[in-house]
Coordinates of C-alpha atoms in Angstrom, one line a residue:
Chain A
X1 CA -38.0 -2.5 13.7
X2 CA -35.8 -3.2 10.7
X3 CA -34.5 0.3 10.8
X4 CA -33.4 0.0 14.4
X5 CA -31.6 -3.2 13.5
X6 CA -29.7 -1.4 10.7
X7 CA -28.8 1.4 13.0
X8 CA -27.4 -1.1 15.5
X9 CA -25.1 -2.6 12.9
X10 CA -23.9 0.8 11.7
X11 CA -23.2 1.7 15.3
X12 CA -21.3 -1.5 15.7
X13 CA -19.2 -1.0 12.6
X14 CA -18.2 2.5 13.8
X15 CA -17.6 1.3 17.4
X16 CA -15.4 -1.5 16.1
X17 CA -13.4 0.8 13.8
X18 CA -12.8 3.6 16.3
X19 CA -12.6 1.6 19.6
X20 CA -13.1 -2.1 20.0
X21 CA -11.1 -3.1 16.9
X22 CA -9.0 0.0 16.4
X23 CA -6.6 -0.9 13.7
X24 CA -3.5 0.6 15.4
X25 CA -4.1 0.3 19.1
X26 CA -6.0 -3.0 19.2
X27 CA -5.4 -4.9 16.0
X28 CA -1.8 -3.6 15.9
X29 CA -1.8 -3.4 12.1
X30 CA 0.0 -0.9 9.9
X31 CA 2.8 -0.3 12.3
X32 CA 5.4 0.8 9.6
X33 CA 3.5 3.8 8.4
X34 CA 2.3 4.6 11.9
X35 CA 5.9 4.9 13.2
X36 CA 7.3 6.5 10.2
X37 CA 4.9 9.4 9.5
X38 CA 3.6 10.2 13.0
X39 CA 6.1 13.1 13.3
X40 CA 3.6 15.8 12.6
X41 CA -0.2 16.1 12.8
X42 CA -0.4 17.3 9.2
X43 CA 1.3 14.1 8.0
X44 CA -1.0 12.0 10.2
X45 CA -4.1 13.7 8.7
X46 CA -2.7 13.2 5.2
X47 CA -1.8 9.6 5.7
X48 CA -5.1 8.9 7.5
X49 CA -7.1 10.5 4.7
X50 CA -5.2 8.6 2.0
X51 CA -5.6 5.2 3.8
X52 CA -9.3 6.0 4.4
X53 CA -9.9 6.8 0.8
X54 CA -8.1 3.6 -0.4
X55 CA -10.0 1.5 2.3
X56 CA -13.4 2.8 1.2
X57 CA -12.9 2.3 -2.5
X58 CA -11.1 -1.1 -2.2
X59 CA -13.7 -2.4 0.2
X60 CA -16.5 -1.2 -2.2
X61 CA -14.9 -2.8 -5.3
X62 CA -13.9 -6.0 -3.6
X63 CA -17.4 -6.3 -2.2
X64 CA -19.1 -5.7 -5.5
X65 CA -16.7 -8.1 -7.3
X66 CA -16.7 -10.7 -4.5
X67 CA -18.6 -13.3 -6.5
X68 CA -16.4 -12.8 -9.6
X69 CA -13.1 -13.2 -7.8
X70 CA -12.0 -16.9 -7.7
X71 CA -10.8 -17.8 -4.2
X72 CA -7.5 -19.2 -5.5
X73 CA -6.3 -15.8 -6.8
X74 CA -8.2 -13.6 -4.4
X75 CA -5.1 -12.2 -2.6
X76 CA -3.5 -11.3 -5.9
X77 CA -6.7 -9.7 -7.1
X78 CA -7.1 -7.7 -3.9
X79 CA -3.5 -6.4 -4.2
X80 CA -4.1 -5.3 -7.9
X81 CA -7.3 -3.4 -6.9
X82 CA -5.6 -1.9 -3.9
X83 CA -2.5 -0.9 -5.8
X84 CA -4.7 0.8 -8.4
X85 CA -6.3 3.1 -5.9
X86 CA -3.1 3.7 -4.1
X87 CA -1.5 4.9 -7.3
X88 CA -4.5 7.2 -7.9
X89 CA -3.9 8.7 -4.4
X90 CA -0.2 9.1 -5.1
X91 CA -0.8 10.9 -8.4
X92 CA -3.5 13.2 -7.0
X93 CA -1.4 14.2 -4.0
X94 CA 1.6 14.9 -6.2
X95 CA -0.5 17.1 -8.4
X96 CA -2.5 19.0 -5.8
X97 CA -0.9 18.7 -2.4
X98 CA 2.8 18.4 -3.3
X99 CA 4.1 19.3 0.2
X100 CA 2.2 16.4 1.7
X101 CA 3.3 14.0 -1.1
X102 CA 6.9 15.1 -0.3
X103 CA 6.7 14.5 3.4
X104 CA 4.9 11.2 3.2
X105 CA 7.2 10.1 0.5
X106 CA 7.4 6.3 -0.2
X107 CA 4.9 5.6 2.5
X108 CA 2.1 6.5 0.1
X109 CA 2.9 3.8 -2.5
X110 CA 3.6 1.5 0.5
X111 CA -0.1 1.7 1.5
X112 CA -0.4 -1.2 -1.0
X113 CA 1.2 -3.5 1.6
X114 CA -0.4 -1.9 4.6
X115 CA -1.9 -4.9 6.4
X116 CA -5.1 -2.9 7.4
X117 CA -6.4 -2.7 3.9
X118 CA -5.7 -6.3 3.0
X119 CA -7.1 -7.5 6.3
X120 CA -10.4 -5.6 5.8
X121 CA -10.6 -6.9 2.3
X122 CA -10.1 -10.5 3.4
X123 CA -12.1 -10.4 6.6
X124 CA -15.0 -8.0 5.8
X125 CA -15.4 -6.9 2.2
X126 CA -15.2 -10.3 0.7
X127 CA -18.0 -11.5 2.9
X128 CA -20.4 -8.5 3.1
X129 CA -22.6 -6.4 0.8
X130 CA -21.2 -3.2 -0.7
X131 CA -22.9 -0.7 1.7
X132 CA -21.7 -2.2 5.0
X133 CA -18.3 -2.7 3.3
X134 CA -18.0 1.0 2.5
X135 CA -19.1 1.9 6.1
X136 CA -16.5 -0.5 7.4
X137 CA -13.8 1.1 5.3
X138 CA -14.9 4.5 6.5
X139 CA -14.9 3.4 10.2
X140 CA -11.6 1.6 10.0
X141 CA -10.1 4.5 8.2
X142 CA -11.3 7.0 10.8
X143 CA -10.0 4.7 13.6
X144 CA -6.6 4.6 11.9
X145 CA -6.7 8.4 11.4
X146 CA -7.7 9.2 15.0
X147 CA -5.0 6.9 16.4
X148 CA -2.4 8.4 14.1
X149 CA -3.4 12.0 15.1
X150 CA -3.1 11.1 18.8
X151 CA 0.4 9.7 18.4
X152 CA 1.6 12.5 16.1
X153 CA 0.1 15.2 18.3
X154 CA 2.3 13.9 21.2
X155 CA 5.4 13.6 19.1
X156 CA 4.9 17.0 17.4
X157 CA 4.1 18.8 20.6
X158 CA 7.0 17.6 22.7
X159 CA 9.5 17.0 19.8
X160 CA 9.0 20.2 18.0
X161 CA 6.9 22.5 20.3
X162 CA 4.2 22.9 17.7
X163 CA 0.8 21.5 16.8
X164 CA -0.4 21.6 13.1
X165 CA 2.7 23.7 12.5
X166 CA 1.7 26.5 15.0
X167 CA 4.0 27.1 18.0
X168 CA 2.0 26.3 21.1
X169 CA 4.7 25.6 23.7
X170 CA 5.8 28.7 25.7
X171 CA 8.8 30.5 24.3
X172 CA 12.1 29.1 25.6
X173 CA 10.8 25.5 25.5
X174 CA 13.6 23.5 24.1
X175 CA 12.1 20.6 22.0
X176 CA 13.0 17.1 23.0
X177 CA 14.3 15.9 19.6
X178 CA 14.3 12.3 20.9
X179 CA 10.5 12.3 20.8
X180 CA 10.4 13.1 17.1
X181 CA 13.3 10.8 16.2
X182 CA 12.7 7.1 15.3
X183 CA 13.5 6.1 19.0
X184 CA 10.7 8.3 20.3
X185 CA 8.3 6.7 17.8
X186 CA 9.0 3.2 19.2
X187 CA 8.8 4.3 22.8
X188 CA 5.6 6.4 22.6
X189 CA 3.7 3.8 20.5
X190 CA 4.7 1.1 23.0
X191 CA 3.6 3.2 25.9
X192 CA 0.3 4.1 24.3
X193 CA -0.5 0.5 23.4
X194 CA 0.3 -0.5 27.0
X195 CA -2.1 2.2 28.2
X196 CA -4.9 0.9 25.9
X197 CA -4.3 -2.7 27.1
X198 CA -4.5 -1.5 30.7
X199 CA -7.8 0.3 30.0
X200 CA -9.2 -2.8 28.3
X201 CA -8.1 -5.1 31.1
X202 CA -9.7 -2.8 33.7
X203 CA -12.9 -2.6 31.7
X204 CA -13.0 -6.4 31.4
X205 CA -12.4 -6.8 35.2
X206 CA -15.3 -4.5 35.9
X207 CA -17.6 -6.4 33.6
X208 CA -16.7 -9.6 35.2
Chain B
X1 CA 34.2 0.5 -4.6
X2 CA 34.3 3.0 -1.7
X3 CA 30.8 4.0 -2.7
X4 CA 29.5 0.5 -2.6
X5 CA 31.1 0.0 0.8
X6 CA 29.5 3.2 2.2
X7 CA 26.2 2.1 0.8
X8 CA 26.5 -1.3 2.6
X9 CA 27.4 0.3 5.9
X10 CA 24.6 2.8 5.5
X11 CA 22.0 0.2 4.8
X12 CA 23.0 -2.2 7.6
X13 CA 24.0 0.2 10.4
X14 CA 23.5 3.9 9.8
X15 CA 20.1 4.0 8.1
X16 CA 18.9 0.6 9.3
X17 CA 15.8 -0.5 7.5
X18 CA 13.9 -1.2 10.7
X19 CA 15.3 1.3 13.3
X20 CA 15.6 4.4 11.1
X21 CA 13.4 3.8 8.0
X22 CA 10.6 1.9 9.7
X23 CA 10.2 -0.7 6.9
X24 CA 9.2 -4.2 7.8
X25 CA 7.9 -3.4 11.3
X26 CA 5.1 -6.0 11.1
X27 CA 7.3 -9.1 10.9
X28 CA 9.9 -7.3 13.2
X29 CA 7.3 -7.3 15.9
X30 CA 5.3 -10.4 14.8
X31 CA 8.0 -13.0 14.3
X32 CA 10.6 -12.1 16.9
X33 CA 9.6 -14.1 20.0
X34 CA 12.2 -16.8 19.3
X35 CA 15.6 -16.3 17.8
X36 CA 15.6 -19.3 15.5
X37 CA 12.3 -18.3 13.8
X38 CA 13.6 -14.7 13.7
X39 CA 16.7 -15.7 11.9
X40 CA 14.6 -17.8 9.5
X41 CA 12.4 -14.9 8.7
X42 CA 15.4 -12.5 8.4
X43 CA 17.1 -14.8 5.9
X44 CA 14.0 -15.3 3.8
X45 CA 13.5 -11.5 3.7
X46 CA 17.1 -10.9 2.8
X47 CA 17.0 -13.5 0.0
X48 CA 13.7 -12.1 -1.4
X49 CA 14.9 -8.4 -1.2
X50 CA 18.1 -9.2 -3.1
X51 CA 16.3 -11.0 -5.9
X52 CA 13.5 -8.4 -5.9
X53 CA 16.1 -5.6 -6.3
X54 CA 17.8 -7.5 -9.2
X55 CA 14.4 -7.9 -11.0
X56 CA 12.6 -4.7 -10.4
X57 CA 15.5 -2.5 -11.6
X58 CA 15.5 -3.9 -15.1
X59 CA 11.7 -4.0 -15.1
X60 CA 11.7 -0.2 -14.4
X61 CA 14.5 0.9 -16.8
X62 CA 14.0 -1.6 -19.7
X63 CA 10.2 -1.9 -19.7
X64 CA 8.4 1.0 -17.8
X65 CA 10.7 3.9 -18.9
X66 CA 10.8 3.0 -22.6
X67 CA 7.0 2.7 -22.7
X68 CA 6.6 5.9 -20.7
X69 CA 4.4 4.2 -18.1
X70 CA 6.5 4.9 -15.0
X71 CA 3.3 5.6 -13.1
X72 CA 2.5 1.9 -13.1
X73 CA 5.7 1.4 -11.0
X74 CA 3.9 0.4 -7.8
X75 CA 1.5 -2.1 -9.3
X76 CA 4.1 -3.6 -11.6
X77 CA 6.5 -4.1 -8.7
X78 CA 4.0 -5.6 -6.3
X79 CA 2.8 -8.1 -9.0
X80 CA 6.4 -9.0 -9.7
X81 CA 7.1 -9.5 -6.0
X82 CA 4.0 -11.6 -5.5
X83 CA 5.0 -13.8 -8.5
X84 CA 8.6 -14.0 -7.2
X85 CA 7.6 -15.1 -3.8
X86 CA 5.4 -17.8 -5.3
X87 CA 8.2 -18.9 -7.5
X88 CA 10.7 -19.0 -4.7
X89 CA 8.3 -21.1 -2.7
X90 CA 7.8 -23.7 -5.5
X91 CA 11.5 -23.8 -6.3
X92 CA 12.6 -24.3 -2.7
X93 CA 9.9 -27.0 -2.2
X94 CA 11.3 -29.0 -5.2
X95 CA 15.0 -28.2 -5.1
X96 CA 16.0 -27.6 -1.4
X97 CA 13.3 -29.2 0.7
X98 CA 15.3 -28.7 3.9
X99 CA 15.5 -25.0 3.4
X100 CA 11.9 -24.9 2.4
X101 CA 10.8 -26.6 5.6
X102 CA 12.8 -24.0 7.5
X103 CA 11.6 -20.9 5.6
X104 CA 8.4 -22.1 4.1
X105 CA 5.9 -20.7 6.5
X106 CA 7.4 -17.2 6.3
X107 CA 7.4 -17.0 2.5
X108 CA 3.7 -16.1 2.0
X109 CA 4.0 -13.3 4.6
X110 CA 6.8 -11.7 2.6
X111 CA 4.7 -10.5 -0.3
X112 CA 3.0 -8.0 2.0
X113 CA 6.2 -7.1 3.9
X114 CA 6.7 -3.5 3.1
X115 CA 10.5 -3.8 3.3
X116 CA 10.5 -5.7 0.0
X117 CA 8.3 -3.3 -2.0
X118 CA 10.1 -0.5 -0.1
X119 CA 13.6 -1.4 -1.2
X120 CA 12.4 -1.8 -4.8
X121 CA 10.9 1.7 -4.8
X122 CA 13.8 3.2 -2.9
X123 CA 16.3 1.9 -5.5
X124 CA 14.5 3.8 -8.2
X125 CA 13.8 6.9 -6.1
X126 CA 17.5 7.2 -5.1
X127 CA 18.7 6.6 -8.7
X128 CA 20.9 3.7 -7.9
X129 CA 22.5 1.8 -10.8
X130 CA 22.0 -2.0 -11.1
X131 CA 24.9 -3.0 -9.0
X132 CA 24.1 -0.5 -6.3
X133 CA 20.5 -1.7 -6.3
X134 CA 21.4 -5.3 -5.7
X135 CA 23.9 -4.4 -3.0
X136 CA 21.5 -2.1 -1.3
X137 CA 18.7 -4.7 -1.5
X138 CA 21.0 -7.4 0.1
X139 CA 22.4 -5.1 2.8
X140 CA 19.0 -3.6 3.7
X141 CA 17.9 -7.2 4.1
X142 CA 20.9 -8.0 6.3
X143 CA 20.0 -4.9 8.3
X144 CA 16.6 -6.3 8.8
X145 CA 18.1 -9.7 9.8
X146 CA 20.4 -8.0 12.3
X147 CA 17.5 -6.0 13.8
X148 CA 15.0 -8.9 14.2
X149 CA 17.8 -11.2 15.5
X150 CA 18.8 -8.6 18.2
X151 CA 15.2 -8.1 19.2
X152 CA 14.5 -11.8 19.4
X153 CA 17.5 -12.3 21.8
X154 CA 16.0 -9.6 24.1
X155 CA 12.5 -11.0 23.8
X156 CA 13.6 -14.5 24.7
X157 CA 14.7 -13.1 28.1
X158 CA 11.2 -11.6 28.6
X159 CA 9.9 -15.1 29.5
X160 CA 11.9 -14.8 32.8
X161 CA 11.1 -11.2 33.5
X162 CA 8.3 -9.8 35.6
X163 CA 6.9 -7.4 33.1
X164 CA 3.8 -5.3 34.1
X165 CA 0.8 -6.9 32.6
X166 CA -0.3 -4.1 30.2
X167 CA 3.2 -4.0 28.7
X168 CA 3.3 -7.7 27.9
X169 CA 3.6 -8.6 24.2
X170 CA 3.9 -5.9 21.6
X171 CA 4.3 -2.8 23.9
X172 CA 7.5 -4.1 25.6
X173 CA 8.7 -5.3 22.2
X174 CA 8.3 -1.8 20.9
X175 CA 10.1 -0.3 23.8
X176 CA 13.0 -2.8 23.4
X177 CA 13.0 -1.9 19.7
X178 CA 13.2 1.8 20.7
X179 CA 16.2 1.2 22.9
X180 CA 17.9 -0.7 20.2
X181 CA 17.1 2.1 17.8
X182 CA 18.8 4.5 20.3
X183 CA 21.9 2.3 20.3
X184 CA 22.0 2.4 16.5
X185 CA 21.5 6.2 16.4
X186 CA 24.6 6.5 18.6
X187 CA 26.6 5.0 15.7
X188 CA 25.6 8.0 13.5
X189 CA 27.3 10.6 15.7
X190 CA 30.7 9.5 14.3
X191 CA 29.6 9.6 10.7
Chain C
X1 CA -5.7 -28.1 -10.8
X2 CA -5.3 -28.7 -14.5
X3 CA -3.8 -26.4 -17.2
X4 CA -7.2 -25.2 -18.4
X5 CA -8.1 -23.9 -14.9
X6 CA -4.7 -22.2 -14.5
X7 CA -5.2 -20.4 -17.8
X8 CA -8.8 -19.4 -16.8
X9 CA -7.6 -18.0 -13.5
X10 CA -4.7 -16.2 -15.2
X11 CA -7.1 -14.6 -17.7
X12 CA -9.4 -13.5 -14.9
X13 CA -6.4 -11.8 -13.1
X14 CA -5.2 -10.3 -16.3
X15 CA -8.7 -8.8 -16.8
X16 CA -8.5 -7.2 -13.4
X17 CA -5.0 -5.8 -14.1
X18 CA -6.2 -4.4 -17.5
X19 CA -9.1 -2.7 -15.8
X20 CA -6.9 -1.1 -13.1
X21 CA -4.3 -0.1 -15.7
X22 CA -7.0 1.6 -17.8
X23 CA -8.2 3.6 -14.7
X24 CA -4.6 4.6 -13.9
X25 CA -3.9 5.8 -17.4
X26 CA -6.9 8.1 -17.3
X27 CA -5.9 9.5 -13.9
X28 CA -2.3 9.9 -15.1
X29 CA -3.6 11.8 -18.2
X30 CA -5.5 14.1 -15.9
X31 CA -2.7 14.8 -13.4
X32 CA 0.4 14.6 -15.6
X33 CA 0.4 18.3 -16.8
X34 CA -0.4 19.6 -13.3
X35 CA 2.5 17.7 -11.8
X36 CA 4.9 18.9 -14.5
X37 CA 3.7 22.5 -14.1
X38 CA 4.1 22.4 -10.4
X39 CA 7.7 21.1 -10.5
X40 CA 8.5 23.9 -13.0
X41 CA 6.9 26.5 -10.8
X42 CA 8.7 25.3 -7.7
X43 CA 12.0 25.6 -9.5
X44 CA 11.2 29.1 -10.7
X45 CA 10.0 30.3 -7.3
X46 CA 13.3 29.0 -5.7
X47 CA 15.4 30.6 -8.3
X48 CA 13.8 34.0 -8.0
X49 CA 14.2 33.8 -4.2
X50 CA 17.9 33.1 -4.6
X51 CA 18.5 35.9 -7.1
X52 CA 15.9 38.6 -6.5
X53 CA 14.5 40.5 -9.5
X54 CA 16.3 38.4 -12.1
X55 CA 15.0 36.7 -15.2
X56 CA 16.3 33.2 -15.9
X57 CA 17.1 31.3 -19.1
X58 CA 18.2 27.7 -19.1
X59 CA 21.7 27.3 -20.6
X60 CA 22.0 24.6 -23.2
X61 CA 25.3 23.0 -24.3
X62 CA 26.9 23.4 -20.8
X63 CA 30.3 21.7 -20.7
X64 CA 29.5 19.6 -17.6
X65 CA 32.7 18.4 -16.0
X66 CA 32.9 14.6 -15.3
X67 CA 31.5 13.5 -12.0
X68 CA 29.7 16.8 -11.3
X69 CA 26.4 16.7 -9.4
X70 CA 25.0 19.7 -11.3
X71 CA 22.1 18.7 -13.5
X72 CA 21.0 22.0 -15.0
X73 CA 22.2 25.6 -15.3
X74 CA 20.1 28.7 -15.5
X75 CA 21.6 32.1 -16.4
X76 CA 20.3 35.0 -14.3
X77 CA 20.1 38.5 -15.7
X78 CA 18.9 41.7 -14.1
X79 CA 17.6 44.2 -16.5
X80 CA 19.7 42.7 -19.3
X81 CA 22.9 42.5 -17.2
X82 CA 24.5 39.1 -16.4
X83 CA 24.4 38.5 -12.6
X84 CA 25.2 34.9 -12.1
X85 CA 23.9 31.4 -12.4
X86 CA 21.4 29.1 -10.6
X87 CA 22.4 25.5 -10.6
X88 CA 20.1 22.5 -10.2
X89 CA 22.1 20.0 -8.1
X90 CA 21.3 16.4 -7.1
X91 CA 23.5 15.0 -4.4
X92 CA 23.7 11.8 -2.2
X93 CA 23.6 12.3 1.5
X94 CA 22.2 9.3 3.2
X95 CA 19.5 9.8 0.7
X96 CA 19.2 11.8 -2.5
X97 CA 18.8 15.5 -2.0
X98 CA 17.6 17.8 -4.8
X99 CA 18.6 21.4 -4.4
X100 CA 19.1 24.7 -6.2
X101 CA 22.3 26.7 -5.6
X102 CA 22.6 30.4 -6.6
X103 CA 26.1 31.6 -7.5
X104 CA 27.0 35.2 -8.5
X105 CA 29.3 35.9 -11.4
X106 CA 32.2 36.6 -9.0
X107 CA 31.7 33.2 -7.3
X108 CA 29.8 34.0 -4.2
X109 CA 27.0 31.6 -3.1
X110 CA 23.8 33.5 -2.6
X111 CA 22.0 30.6 -1.0
X112 CA 20.9 27.0 -1.1
X113 CA 17.2 25.9 -1.6
X114 CA 16.2 22.3 -1.0
X115 CA 13.6 21.0 -3.5
X116 CA 13.4 17.4 -2.5
X117 CA 14.8 15.3 0.3
X118 CA 13.9 12.2 2.2
X119 CA 16.1 12.6 5.3
X120 CA 14.9 11.1 8.5
X121 CA 13.1 13.5 10.8
X122 CA 15.1 14.4 13.9
X123 CA 18.3 13.0 12.5
X124 CA 19.4 13.9 8.9
X125 CA 16.7 16.5 8.6
X126 CA 18.8 19.1 10.4
X127 CA 21.2 19.3 7.5
X128 CA 18.4 20.1 5.0
X129 CA 16.5 22.7 7.1
X130 CA 16.6 26.0 5.2
X131 CA 16.1 27.9 8.4
X132 CA 18.4 25.7 10.4
X133 CA 21.9 26.3 11.6
X134 CA 23.7 24.8 8.5
X135 CA 22.3 25.8 5.1
X136 CA 22.2 29.6 5.7
X137 CA 26.0 29.5 6.4
X138 CA 26.7 29.0 2.7
X139 CA 25.7 32.5 2.0
X140 CA 28.0 33.9 4.7
X141 CA 31.2 32.0 4.2
X142 CA 33.3 31.1 1.2
X143 CA 33.1 27.5 0.0
X144 CA 36.5 26.4 1.3
X145 CA 36.0 27.6 4.8
X146 CA 32.5 26.0 4.8
X147 CA 34.4 22.6 4.9
X148 CA 34.9 23.0 8.7
X149 CA 31.1 23.1 9.4
X150 CA 28.8 20.1 9.5
X151 CA 25.7 18.9 11.3
X152 CA 26.5 16.3 14.0
X153 CA 24.6 13.1 13.4
X154 CA 24.2 14.1 9.7
X155 CA 27.8 14.4 8.7
X156 CA 27.3 12.4 5.5
X157 CA 24.3 14.6 4.5
X158 CA 26.3 17.8 5.2
X159 CA 29.3 16.6 3.2
X160 CA 27.0 15.6 0.4
X161 CA 25.5 19.1 0.3
X162 CA 28.9 20.7 0.5
X163 CA 30.0 18.6 -2.5
X164 CA 27.0 19.8 -4.4
X165 CA 27.6 23.5 -3.6
X166 CA 31.3 23.3 -4.4
X167 CA 30.5 21.6 -7.8
X168 CA 28.1 24.5 -8.5
X169 CA 30.9 27.1 -7.6
X170 CA 33.4 25.2 -9.7
X171 CA 31.1 25.1 -12.7
X172 CA 30.3 28.8 -12.3
X173 CA 34.0 29.6 -12.4
X174 CA 34.4 27.4 -15.6
X175 CA 31.4 29.1 -17.3
X176 CA 32.5 32.7 -16.5
X177 CA 36.1 32.0 -17.6
X178 CA 34.8 30.6 -20.8
X179 CA 33.1 33.8 -21.5
X180 CA 36.3 35.8 -20.8
X181 CA 34.5 37.7 -18.1

């Protein structure tokens, strides 16, 4: 009985992260890095992986320390913890995956101020036990990564004629540079969020 | 002098912080429904970015570099920015209450605005000297102010427009932002 | 809130900062050498691509002209014979661009390799694309006639790169003259 209960919560955490509370498409968090780095699928995977890593560890530590962090300085404490893990990611990427570090550039250190991480710290990790917090970090990170990959696949395919760096469009396809430029980022993200809102509204109508 | 001028034009128009570099998108979308609040947010961000540039530059070159701890750049900068925002808030509350009541509610949001940390890190990455850093910080902030003001003017008209339901709110704001970005990218063809 | 409480909170926060700094210094110690090695290896790979089959030694005591964008000079030798120089150059386009320029002893540019750049994809990135339409031109035309070419929408970046390459050519001239070659 108890096991089934746990299973349900795990399922809910993942459904929230990937669908119902998807950080990008539903909560509309972390727009800066979403727009900036979604020009190639490789970048999206790198950014998604980095954010997931930071989310899991910051959620874990904030959850473990939640009774030691006075509420008056909690935001400052969260930022210090998050900044620590972000710097670790930055150094590791520079040492072992330099091409990714170069193409993500300043958006790696800027994960510190990515609203997703602070929002999960404040609304989940500070109120829950370590294990669910880690799962929440993983689920939200995956949701962020999946959304990023969808956006970047569209931009890379039409803007560059490639996917993961491999040419997939037929020869003679002339890439629509607009899609990969900042303008395309705004337009495609806007259209995708509208699509998600349309689906959600339709689902809600059916349920009613 | 010509360099400084080019830097200013670049930061405000050619490489606009919002439309080209994608810094500060959260407040750009979140606080742009009304033009007066948008201008308030833009001014608060410009003010903080200018001072943050003026403080993080000496912090990096006179503290972190001599001690050989450049790798603490991110954490040192974000702590300094958090303290700075707190300090500005307290100072405005006591010294200029009218400005505080206008900007007050935006100030706590600025700590986690990536434009502020972004400009501090960019100043170091691009190797700007102190004067260039301060000018760049101020002009990048003005670029943000211009962007959020323009978007708010468009969004005010949305109240009277028949926008398809799924597009209401953030999606149409993103699309308006994209069209503004298109207009800005046209400027670059001549440079 | 009294003073005692503020001090207590401050100390608590300082404790967190100290713990995080300790963690970072460990990670920095573990990755520092790898990062330095990697940057060195990237430079070496770029140089041997620009001047194939050469060995390189860094020149010290280079009389850098004022306002030059060249930051380091490497002397290229093939089987003991002086061939030319590779120059590390750092220029400002819209953003800083780090590149290596190969110049032969008689002043011909062998190529331009980009080491680091932060240009915007789809806009300034065309100027720094090594397989694009702009950078390969440097190996085909002399530096003065290159002035007529630029990437539309990335004129400032193209001009920045041209400045860097022409600084490298000028410094090469200066160095070879100094040796009475």
